[in-house]
XYZ file of C-alpha atoms in Angstrom:
650
model
C 9.481 17.280 -52.031
C 12.538 18.024 -49.707
C 12.292 17.367 -46.124
C 12.879 20.199 -43.250
C 14.803 18.824 -40.109
C 13.188 19.438 -36.921
C 14.013 22.395 -34.917
C 15.095 20.957 -31.782
C 18.428 19.176 -31.301
C 18.305 16.323 -33.825
C 17.428 12.506 -34.131
C 18.881 11.825 -30.455
C 16.206 13.972 -28.825
C 13.311 12.657 -30.784
C 14.930 9.167 -30.109
C 14.730 10.058 -26.514
C 11.283 11.305 -26.726
C 10.072 8.404 -28.377
C 11.864 5.685 -26.607
C 12.664 6.960 -22.933
C 10.131 9.254 -21.413
C 7.048 7.136 -21.805
C 6.949 3.951 -19.701
C 3.994 2.444 -21.753
C 3.559 2.543 -25.681
C -0.523 2.607 -25.134
C 0.011 6.334 -23.838
C 0.173 7.846 -27.355
C -3.800 7.284 -27.578
C -4.446 9.224 -24.418
C -2.069 12.183 -25.743
C -3.367 12.570 -29.236
C -7.111 12.403 -27.584
C -6.165 15.001 -25.112
C -4.366 17.188 -27.858
C -7.630 16.792 -29.746
C -9.683 17.995 -26.855
C -7.711 21.188 -26.491
C -8.214 21.874 -30.149
C -11.791 21.796 -29.673
C -11.719 23.936 -26.417
C -9.853 26.510 -28.496
C -12.696 26.887 -30.894
C -15.393 26.382 -28.252
C -13.424 29.285 -26.612
C -13.483 31.396 -29.536
C -17.307 30.759 -30.109
C -17.962 32.013 -26.549
C -16.093 34.966 -27.266
C -17.627 36.122 -30.705
C -20.759 33.443 -31.197
C -21.432 35.446 -34.363
C -18.541 34.910 -36.500
C -18.295 31.275 -35.374
C -21.607 29.772 -35.995
C -20.588 26.605 -33.951
C -21.803 25.387 -30.618
C -20.808 22.783 -28.081
C -23.026 20.127 -29.131
C -21.135 20.005 -32.568
C -18.001 19.024 -31.263
C -16.702 15.399 -31.250
C -13.227 13.231 -31.554
C -13.435 10.196 -33.746
C -11.432 7.295 -34.029
C -11.462 4.985 -37.120
C -9.233 1.786 -38.101
C -8.038 0.453 -41.555
C -6.745 -3.071 -40.689
C -5.968 -3.860 -44.068
C -3.772 -0.303 -44.666
C -2.986 -0.675 -41.012
C -3.740 2.710 -39.866
C -5.333 4.505 -37.030
C -6.987 7.778 -37.557
C -7.808 10.212 -34.502
C -9.807 13.241 -35.892
C -11.408 16.316 -34.419
C -13.249 19.345 -35.635
C -11.395 21.817 -33.443
C -9.756 24.966 -34.181
C -7.420 23.120 -36.781
C -3.650 24.709 -37.768
C -2.411 26.924 -40.401
C 0.649 25.879 -42.252
C 2.663 28.423 -39.797
C 1.085 26.674 -36.970
C 1.920 23.417 -38.335
C 5.727 24.667 -38.907
C 5.903 26.051 -35.282
C 3.642 23.052 -33.166
C 5.011 19.849 -35.107
C 8.121 21.108 -36.343
C 9.702 22.197 -33.135
C 9.994 19.774 -30.346
C 8.670 20.383 -27.198
C 6.737 23.535 -28.544
C 3.197 23.464 -27.247
C 0.773 25.669 -29.071
C -1.647 24.731 -26.490
C 0.800 26.583 -23.940
C 0.999 29.520 -25.732
C -2.897 29.864 -26.123
C -2.961 29.317 -22.239
C -0.598 32.314 -21.783
C -1.671 34.614 -24.224
C -5.483 33.806 -24.393
C -6.617 32.602 -20.834
C -4.223 34.299 -18.854
C -2.822 37.549 -20.265
C -5.942 38.133 -22.449
C -8.875 37.064 -20.286
C -9.292 40.774 -18.916
C -12.933 41.232 -19.664
C -15.870 39.497 -17.885
C -17.005 37.765 -21.055
C -13.460 36.412 -21.690
C -13.213 35.253 -18.422
C -16.602 33.493 -18.297
C -15.390 31.870 -21.666
C -12.248 30.753 -20.043
C -13.947 28.968 -16.893
C -15.845 27.193 -19.582
C -13.006 25.224 -21.018
C -10.473 22.695 -19.609
C -7.140 22.867 -21.329
C -5.156 19.970 -20.996
C -1.659 19.922 -22.743
C 1.141 21.974 -21.481
C 4.795 20.669 -22.775
C 4.101 19.653 -26.503
C 5.806 16.655 -26.568
C 2.688 14.263 -26.462
C 2.117 14.296 -29.999
C 5.375 12.741 -30.589
C 4.535 9.543 -28.470
C 2.616 8.646 -31.669
C 6.033 7.307 -33.201
C 6.308 5.010 -30.641
C 3.782 2.803 -32.523
C 3.891 4.366 -36.000
C 6.191 4.210 -38.789
C 4.708 7.058 -40.542
C 2.439 9.909 -39.064
C 0.286 12.032 -41.375
C -1.377 15.174 -40.080
C -4.223 16.915 -42.220
C -5.202 20.134 -40.738
C -7.552 23.144 -41.676
C -7.654 25.875 -39.741
C -10.990 27.591 -38.810
C -12.116 30.311 -41.144
C -9.467 29.003 -43.819
C -9.967 27.742 -47.010
C -6.862 25.376 -47.485
C -5.542 22.473 -45.627
C -2.230 21.648 -45.157
C -0.499 17.970 -44.533
C 2.450 17.328 -42.427
C 4.220 14.126 -42.638
C 7.165 12.382 -41.037
C 8.473 8.910 -40.625
C 10.583 9.931 -37.193
C 13.524 11.734 -36.375
C 14.994 12.120 -40.306
C 12.689 15.289 -40.732
C 9.548 16.354 -42.086
C 7.554 17.813 -45.227
C 4.729 20.084 -45.358
C 2.473 20.644 -48.157
C -1.065 21.569 -49.363
C -3.694 19.135 -49.043
C -7.696 19.075 -48.809
C -9.943 18.493 -45.768
C -13.926 19.412 -45.573
C -14.401 21.971 -42.652
C -12.088 22.833 -39.727
C -10.264 20.354 -37.649
C -7.187 18.024 -37.639
C -7.168 14.346 -38.218
C -4.012 12.355 -37.470
C -3.060 8.972 -39.452
C -0.905 7.013 -38.104
C 0.638 3.822 -39.883
C 1.175 1.195 -37.266
C 4.395 -0.549 -37.178
C 4.510 -4.461 -38.111
C 4.878 -6.681 -34.990
C 8.188 -7.319 -33.654
C 10.085 -9.588 -31.355
C 8.210 -9.275 -28.140
C 6.323 -6.049 -29.459
C 2.613 -6.454 -30.368
C 1.712 -3.564 -32.363
C -1.671 -5.222 -33.894
C -3.237 -4.489 -30.826
C -3.573 -0.819 -31.717
C -5.612 -1.885 -34.573
C -8.178 -3.904 -32.620
C -11.375 -1.997 -31.915
C -11.762 -3.493 -28.366
C -8.385 -2.903 -27.300
C -8.835 0.920 -28.319
C -12.249 1.192 -26.488
C -10.442 -0.152 -23.218
C -7.846 2.461 -23.665
C -9.888 5.393 -24.210
C -11.980 4.101 -21.185
C -8.982 3.739 -18.813
C -7.154 7.030 -19.952
C -9.820 9.377 -21.547
C -13.197 8.476 -20.055
C -13.801 11.763 -18.870
C -12.495 14.034 -21.741
C -15.670 16.462 -22.150
C -16.210 15.894 -25.728
C -17.757 12.663 -27.158
C -14.783 10.450 -28.676
C -16.853 8.307 -31.242
C -15.920 4.997 -33.205
C -17.791 3.199 -35.654
C -19.027 -0.422 -34.679
C -20.473 -3.191 -36.449
C -23.521 -4.229 -35.176
C -26.721 -6.719 -36.044
C -30.462 -5.859 -36.061
C -33.413 -8.273 -36.870
C -35.072 -7.508 -40.247
C -38.990 -7.400 -40.004
C -40.481 -10.362 -41.327
C -41.938 -10.063 -44.805
C -45.869 -10.137 -44.871
C -47.587 -13.500 -44.708
C -44.544 -15.155 -43.342
C -44.790 -18.033 -41.235
C -44.515 -17.151 -37.237
C -42.125 -19.962 -36.797
C -39.809 -18.594 -39.821
C -36.225 -17.881 -38.815
C -35.608 -14.194 -38.155
C -32.932 -12.508 -40.630
C -30.602 -10.063 -39.417
C -28.773 -7.407 -41.326
C -25.319 -5.866 -40.412
C -24.959 -2.336 -40.009
C -22.468 0.304 -38.983
C -22.976 2.723 -36.039
C -21.025 5.382 -34.199
C -20.472 4.222 -30.476
C -19.681 7.158 -28.199
C -16.642 5.385 -26.055
C -16.405 7.849 -23.251
C -18.802 8.924 -20.124
C -17.483 12.598 -20.583
C -18.846 13.829 -16.912
C -17.088 12.389 -14.052
C -18.951 11.525 -11.028
C -16.269 13.795 -9.041
C -17.236 16.807 -10.839
C -20.939 16.512 -9.919
C -22.298 18.397 -7.083
C -22.478 16.145 -4.112
C -26.415 17.084 -4.108
C -26.742 15.537 -7.602
C -25.179 12.390 -6.650
C -26.835 9.262 -5.115
C -25.149 6.923 -2.464
C -26.170 4.019 -4.747
C -24.031 6.053 -7.784
C -21.216 6.694 -5.290
C -21.092 2.908 -4.477
C -21.422 1.573 -7.720
C -18.484 3.635 -9.045
C -16.364 2.609 -6.374
C -17.011 -1.148 -6.723
C -16.386 -0.862 -10.501
C -13.266 1.513 -10.351
C -11.796 -0.576 -7.286
C -12.632 -3.827 -7.710
C -14.259 -4.172 -4.607
C -17.666 -6.282 -3.937
C -18.829 -4.457 -1.089
C -20.090 -0.858 -0.579
C -17.654 1.626 1.067
C -17.715 2.467 4.595
C -17.406 6.188 3.915
C -17.383 8.444 0.922
C -15.593 11.517 0.763
C -16.342 13.797 -1.950
C -14.515 17.270 -1.939
C -13.861 20.136 -4.244
C -10.884 22.870 -3.464
C -10.695 26.166 -5.345
C -7.704 28.632 -4.794
C -4.108 28.525 -5.341
C -4.477 24.981 -5.699
C -7.723 23.522 -6.996
C -8.704 20.345 -7.522
C -11.585 17.663 -6.964
C -11.366 14.584 -4.835
C -13.308 11.496 -4.392
C -12.090 9.026 -1.673
C -13.513 5.929 -0.326
C -12.819 4.271 2.938
C -13.283 0.377 2.221
C -15.561 -1.639 4.589
C -13.058 -4.425 4.368
C -9.332 -4.566 4.034
C -7.898 -6.001 0.929
C -6.401 -9.405 1.374
C -2.798 -8.421 0.965
C -3.396 -4.765 2.831
C -0.657 -5.788 5.679
C 2.095 -7.318 3.339
C 4.720 -5.882 1.457
C 2.989 -6.717 -1.938
C 0.456 -3.808 -1.108
C 0.570 -0.758 -3.121
C -1.094 2.515 -1.655
C -1.901 5.536 -3.811
C -4.811 7.384 -5.487
C -5.538 7.497 -9.119
C -4.333 10.882 -10.459
C -6.187 12.754 -13.258
C -5.488 16.188 -14.826
C -8.300 17.624 -16.078
C -10.105 14.405 -16.673
C -7.341 12.724 -18.023
C -5.584 9.643 -16.258
C -2.212 10.656 -15.414
C -1.297 7.882 -13.096
C -2.864 4.838 -11.707
C -1.302 4.870 -7.990
C -0.111 8.154 -7.077
C 1.585 7.067 -3.747
C 2.646 10.377 -2.645
C -0.993 11.572 -2.361
C -1.122 9.525 0.934
C 0.477 9.197 3.894
C 1.253 5.434 4.781
C -1.206 5.710 7.921
C -4.003 6.446 5.465
C -2.893 4.074 2.780
C -6.171 2.261 3.199
C -7.961 5.182 1.390
C -8.718 4.385 -2.166
C -9.946 7.080 -4.514
C -8.849 9.808 -7.224
C -7.695 13.266 -7.369
C -8.359 15.415 -10.459
C -6.678 18.588 -10.837
C -5.624 20.883 -13.494
C -2.863 22.836 -11.645
C -0.245 20.223 -11.279
C 3.118 20.886 -12.877
C 3.762 17.818 -14.946
C 7.224 16.712 -16.651
C 7.065 15.826 -20.261
C 5.491 12.769 -20.300
C 2.672 13.485 -18.080
C 3.323 10.009 -16.562
C 5.933 11.047 -14.085
C 5.273 13.700 -11.771
C 7.540 16.564 -10.348
C 7.642 16.355 -6.598
C 6.665 20.020 -6.630
C 4.934 22.238 -4.207
C 1.596 21.624 -5.725
C 1.362 17.851 -5.360
C 2.641 18.298 -1.780
C 0.153 20.812 -1.306
C -2.845 18.504 -2.436
C -1.361 15.710 -0.170
C -1.064 17.905 3.005
C -4.956 18.922 2.251
C -5.986 15.401 1.549
C -4.475 14.056 4.688
C -6.389 17.063 6.949
C -9.513 16.040 4.972
C -9.208 12.579 5.606
C -8.379 13.114 9.243
C -11.035 15.503 9.932
C -13.900 13.053 8.189
C -12.725 10.234 10.356
C -12.881 12.307 13.458
C -16.466 13.400 12.548
C -17.045 9.535 12.067
C -15.899 8.961 15.623
C -17.733 11.595 16.936
C -21.044 11.169 14.937
C -21.122 7.472 14.312
C -19.318 5.564 17.065
C -20.405 1.957 15.599
C -19.400 2.523 12.226
C -15.886 4.185 13.430
C -15.304 1.170 15.812
C -15.914 -1.110 12.618
C -13.621 0.900 10.782
C -10.590 0.683 13.630
C -11.065 -2.944 13.937
C -9.896 -3.360 10.161
C -7.571 -0.445 9.907
C -6.775 0.847 13.424
C -3.700 -1.128 13.256
C -1.911 1.175 10.389
C -3.067 4.157 12.289
C -1.181 2.764 15.613
C 1.581 1.996 13.085
C 1.459 5.792 12.045
C 2.243 7.049 15.571
C 5.222 4.917 15.891
C 6.756 5.489 12.502
C 9.300 8.342 12.364
C 9.716 8.710 16.024
C 6.052 10.075 16.120
C 6.431 12.771 13.879
C 2.506 12.338 12.942
C 1.237 11.680 16.733
C -0.465 15.179 16.680
C -2.814 14.004 13.783
C -3.241 10.417 14.873
C -3.620 10.272 18.695
C -7.262 11.336 18.985
C -8.185 8.573 16.439
C -6.783 5.484 18.182
C -9.100 3.271 20.465
C -7.869 1.076 23.455
C -9.826 -1.341 25.578
C -10.596 -0.216 28.913
C -10.645 -2.207 32.056
C -13.374 -0.041 33.701
C -15.557 0.507 30.480
C -15.051 -2.785 29.040
C -15.286 -1.412 25.555
C -12.929 0.656 23.169
C -12.229 4.174 24.415
C -10.362 7.100 23.020
C -7.408 8.710 24.956
C -9.482 11.722 25.432
C -12.095 9.740 27.149
C -9.955 8.182 29.491
C -8.125 11.443 30.332
C -11.595 13.054 31.082
C -12.597 10.350 33.721
C -9.029 10.561 35.528
C -9.306 11.795 39.136
C -7.334 14.865 40.372
C -4.967 12.791 42.306
C -4.014 10.411 39.224
C -0.757 11.762 37.277
C -0.616 8.976 34.556
C -2.130 7.002 32.040
C -2.065 3.585 32.891
C -1.807 0.406 30.572
C -1.116 -3.062 30.435
C 0.084 -4.790 27.355
C -0.257 -8.589 26.527
C -1.649 -11.198 24.155
C -5.418 -10.898 25.168
C -7.944 -8.485 27.192
C -8.830 -11.695 29.348
C -5.198 -12.511 30.421
C -4.222 -8.583 30.768
C -7.515 -8.271 33.293
C -6.056 -11.032 35.398
C -2.547 -9.757 35.901
C -1.173 -9.303 39.187
C 0.274 -6.085 38.366
C -3.012 -4.614 37.862
C -4.509 -5.199 41.280
C -3.089 -2.267 43.305
C -4.638 0.346 40.449
C -7.886 -1.566 40.430
C -8.070 -1.135 43.930
C -7.558 2.684 43.706
C -10.236 2.809 40.845
C -7.781 3.870 38.287
C -8.841 2.928 34.516
C -6.186 0.822 32.786
C -6.051 0.300 28.668
C -5.414 -2.995 27.406
C -2.746 -3.105 24.725
C -3.105 -6.464 22.509
C -1.512 -5.490 19.110
C 2.316 -5.630 18.850
C 2.808 -2.081 17.870
C 0.635 -0.679 20.737
C 3.341 -0.094 23.555
C 5.282 1.029 20.602
C 2.777 3.702 19.623
C 2.415 5.084 23.001
C 6.117 5.164 23.764
C 6.350 7.403 20.640
C 3.300 9.499 21.912
C 5.031 9.836 25.450
C 2.121 11.562 26.953
C -1.410 12.686 26.136
C -2.617 16.005 27.480
C 0.160 16.437 29.459
C -0.322 13.187 31.281
C 2.381 10.844 30.648
C 1.896 6.942 29.734
C 2.983 4.434 32.506
C 2.948 0.630 32.155
C 1.559 -1.312 35.058
C 4.565 -3.489 34.837
C 6.955 -0.473 35.397
C 9.395 -0.637 38.574
C 7.541 2.217 39.948
C 3.783 3.164 39.437
C 4.082 6.573 40.618
C 1.489 6.183 43.123
C 1.846 8.366 46.316
C 1.800 6.790 49.679
C 0.977 7.870 53.229
C 3.738 8.410 55.620
C 2.670 5.465 57.437
C 2.409 3.189 54.371
C 5.935 4.274 53.278
C 7.518 3.541 57.086
C 5.579 0.309 56.953
C 6.958 -0.719 53.670
C 10.667 0.195 54.509
C 10.850 -1.477 57.970
C 9.383 -4.687 56.293
C 12.279 -4.281 53.670
C 14.931 -3.528 55.953
C 13.908 -6.896 58.102
C 13.830 -8.751 54.753
C 16.698 -7.565 53.472
C 19.223 -10.826 53.931
C 16.062 -12.948 52.552
C 15.840 -10.985 49.327
C 19.631 -10.688 48.640
C 19.681 -14.627 48.944
C 16.907 -14.722 46.413
C 18.758 -12.701 44.343
C 22.008 -14.568 44.767
C 20.065 -17.488 43.516
C 18.546 -16.243 40.635
C 21.973 -14.426 39.639
C 21.856 -12.401 36.524
C 18.349 -13.336 35.443
C 17.111 -10.471 37.524
C 18.286 -6.998 38.390
C 16.983 -6.569 41.606
C 14.480 -8.814 43.766
C 12.338 -6.631 46.248
C 8.829 -6.687 48.281
C 6.165 -5.400 46.126
C 4.004 -2.594 46.854
C 1.449 -3.499 44.029
C 0.506 -7.110 44.800
C -2.676 -7.930 46.957
C -3.721 -11.322 46.341
C -0.895 -12.630 44.221
C 2.421 -14.011 45.465
C 4.673 -12.675 42.995
C 5.378 -10.865 39.876
C 7.763 -9.635 36.941
C 8.345 -5.471 36.972
C 10.512 -4.079 34.273
C 13.579 -1.668 35.008
C 14.260 1.288 32.737
C 14.687 0.675 28.971
C 12.278 -1.776 27.031
C 9.180 -3.389 28.645
C 8.877 -7.435 28.954
C 5.928 -7.139 26.345
C 8.320 -5.358 23.968
C 10.897 -8.072 24.721
C 8.451 -10.584 23.507
C 7.758 -8.536 20.229
C 11.455 -7.930 19.101
C 12.288 -11.372 19.775
C 9.808 -12.587 17.739
C 11.173 -10.628 14.956
C 12.590 -12.906 12.055
C 15.791 -10.955 12.360
C 16.248 -11.000 16.100
C 19.119 -13.095 17.355
C 18.271 -15.315 20.150
C 18.648 -13.619 23.743
C 19.689 -10.333 22.111
C 16.698 -8.197 23.439
C 16.331 -8.441 27.148
C 14.295 -6.297 29.644
C 15.612 -5.644 33.087
C 13.533 -7.913 34.901
C 12.513 -7.183 38.564
C 11.108 -9.902 40.976
C 8.473 -8.712 43.052
C 7.101 -10.700 46.193
C 4.178 -10.150 48.421
C 5.294 -10.078 51.764
C 1.751 -10.445 52.738
C 1.181 -13.533 50.896
C 1.591 -17.083 52.660
C 4.350 -17.898 50.210
C 6.431 -15.084 51.542
C 6.206 -16.956 55.068
C 7.237 -20.154 53.400
C 10.475 -18.219 51.724
C 11.254 -16.947 55.571
C 10.803 -20.618 56.998
C 13.050 -21.934 54.064
C 15.538 -19.279 54.504
C 16.078 -20.283 58.374
C 16.525 -23.756 57.125
C 19.249 -23.350 54.841
C 20.598 -22.021 51.461
C 19.566 -25.065 49.225
C 15.817 -24.630 50.087
C 16.007 -20.886 49.024
C 17.441 -21.666 45.781
C 14.716 -24.184 45.231
C 11.795 -21.560 45.827
C 13.574 -18.790 44.277
C 13.546 -20.746 40.989
C 10.109 -21.821 41.490
C 8.781 -18.189 42.090
C 10.833 -17.007 39.209
C 9.582 -19.327 36.684
C 5.878 -18.798 38.117
C 6.307 -14.779 37.449
C 7.464 -15.757 34.096
C 4.591 -17.896 33.089
C 2.314 -15.434 34.383
C 4.086 -12.857 32.109
C 3.612 -15.202 29.057
C 7.604 -15.549 28.915
C 9.292 -19.052 28.111
C 10.513 -20.783 31.088
C 14.373 -21.758 30.566
C 14.385 -25.273 31.878
C 10.454 -26.824 31.850
C 11.516 -30.088 32.856
C 13.548 -28.767 36.042
C 10.311 -26.634 36.864
C 8.215 -29.592 36.600
C 10.486 -31.747 39.019
C 10.526 -28.810 41.291
C 6.707 -28.551 41.555
C 6.774 -32.137 42.048
C 9.415 -32.440 44.734
C 7.455 -29.879 46.645
C 4.017 -31.613 46.384
C 5.726 -34.706 47.544
C 7.290 -33.090 50.803
C 5.719 -33.961 54.014
């Protein structure tokens, strides 16, 4: 029989289909099973529209897989709608023509104009769209035969091809309607193992991975053993004899947990599904099960883990949700569905509305996918907010594990997503002695307080002792303690919260209003100490931008404040980065001295006795301020000698 040529453009196009579109050869089984499911759906739709003339019910349908290792054949068969000779020519003889897509448009969309037709349309779940999935079979097959008998037809037809050279169609025989695809699996080649597709365990794994939620049973015969009954009068200790028999196993679970109503699923089922699916040994902290219908429809089952994966805060960690189309796994980790700041979320999304490209493996970055991502972001945020409001203990447990990622999200992209995240972040409070939200902080602010104050450093204990906090505490102002490296960067990205700007306790100006008497006294003291402060500045040189009398210190003698630009804590963080050049990042340092402290009296006395003594004291005070701030001193030996010299003075 003369071969017919494919109607699409030639060997080159089919070679592209086979070798370039699909990344993994194993995908072929998913594609063929999905096509079989569509064929059954078409007949099921027909039965719902016209039950009298079809005589079939949903329970009659199945997809079967069988293997003949000796002949190297793998067969996938169904009892769906089948194909006529003309349909076989059109659907299989034209690359990228989809009979399923035609059915969707002509019958499900344009033709579903009665109540009965609409109900029937809602009862099926057509998968195929582009008509190239079938040709993935050539990735693993040297020869493909398709035997099909259309529902209601007497004759069957057989389509056969070895690839891009063309195909032939001839009359064949088959009992009942449906289609069987017989693949002659290729011989193993260098670095190519095709034998795996003749192994039952491998086929089972592929069905479980990609097609577990196909709505019809996928069956495969399995060889099993069972004990034979003992002969009458046999000794009780006689060994049990076994017989081998063949039984069809159903490989797929069919009904996905996310397609069931929330009230139908127990917490234990959600938890077990999570642990099995995402390889965690602990129950999730939060389950989010949502279904959306409308312009874009999808089901989502999301989990917030109780613990972070061991590699979560490393470059090796891959975010993403599993993506299904009508129960068929399309992508194991679709990163586009989650923003980075919610990358800790695990789970899956199932939608039949996605526009996929020809492989179903690589998604077009189209409006449907983006629309789902936007809705998921909003849902995750609202669920976290609800947890924060209703179960504070659980939320704080979550925040201690993943709060750092939320704060990175605020800082990232110049604060573009700050509105999404600002109400979800927590900081330790100086007055409450616990984690608080920005909203809680603002709610406690007095009318005279203009700023949200914070202190950034290594630990809460050290920050609580910082000299810079004395004045604020005296006035009863709450201070947020920032202990993660990203914290101050995040607040700077926020700039303000509910029209209240953020201000570091180490900034040059705390923004606290003084009485006229206080201003006058401070100005007079500064004026009288002008020469002394100039001498100290001269002694320290370009180590500091300015030396001045402090208006924030109460009991401490000295502290460092920062001028415009980066803060002292930001300097430490940036300098610690691997790419940072030594000394390249510097905050503008202001040395503040407490005029009411005994040390200042010693400075005044030293100033009267000579320049050399002022230089020694200035160096000591500056090094003390560095140590208090957690910054390294330039010359520890000189500092030690200066302290010893001071101690030895009579």
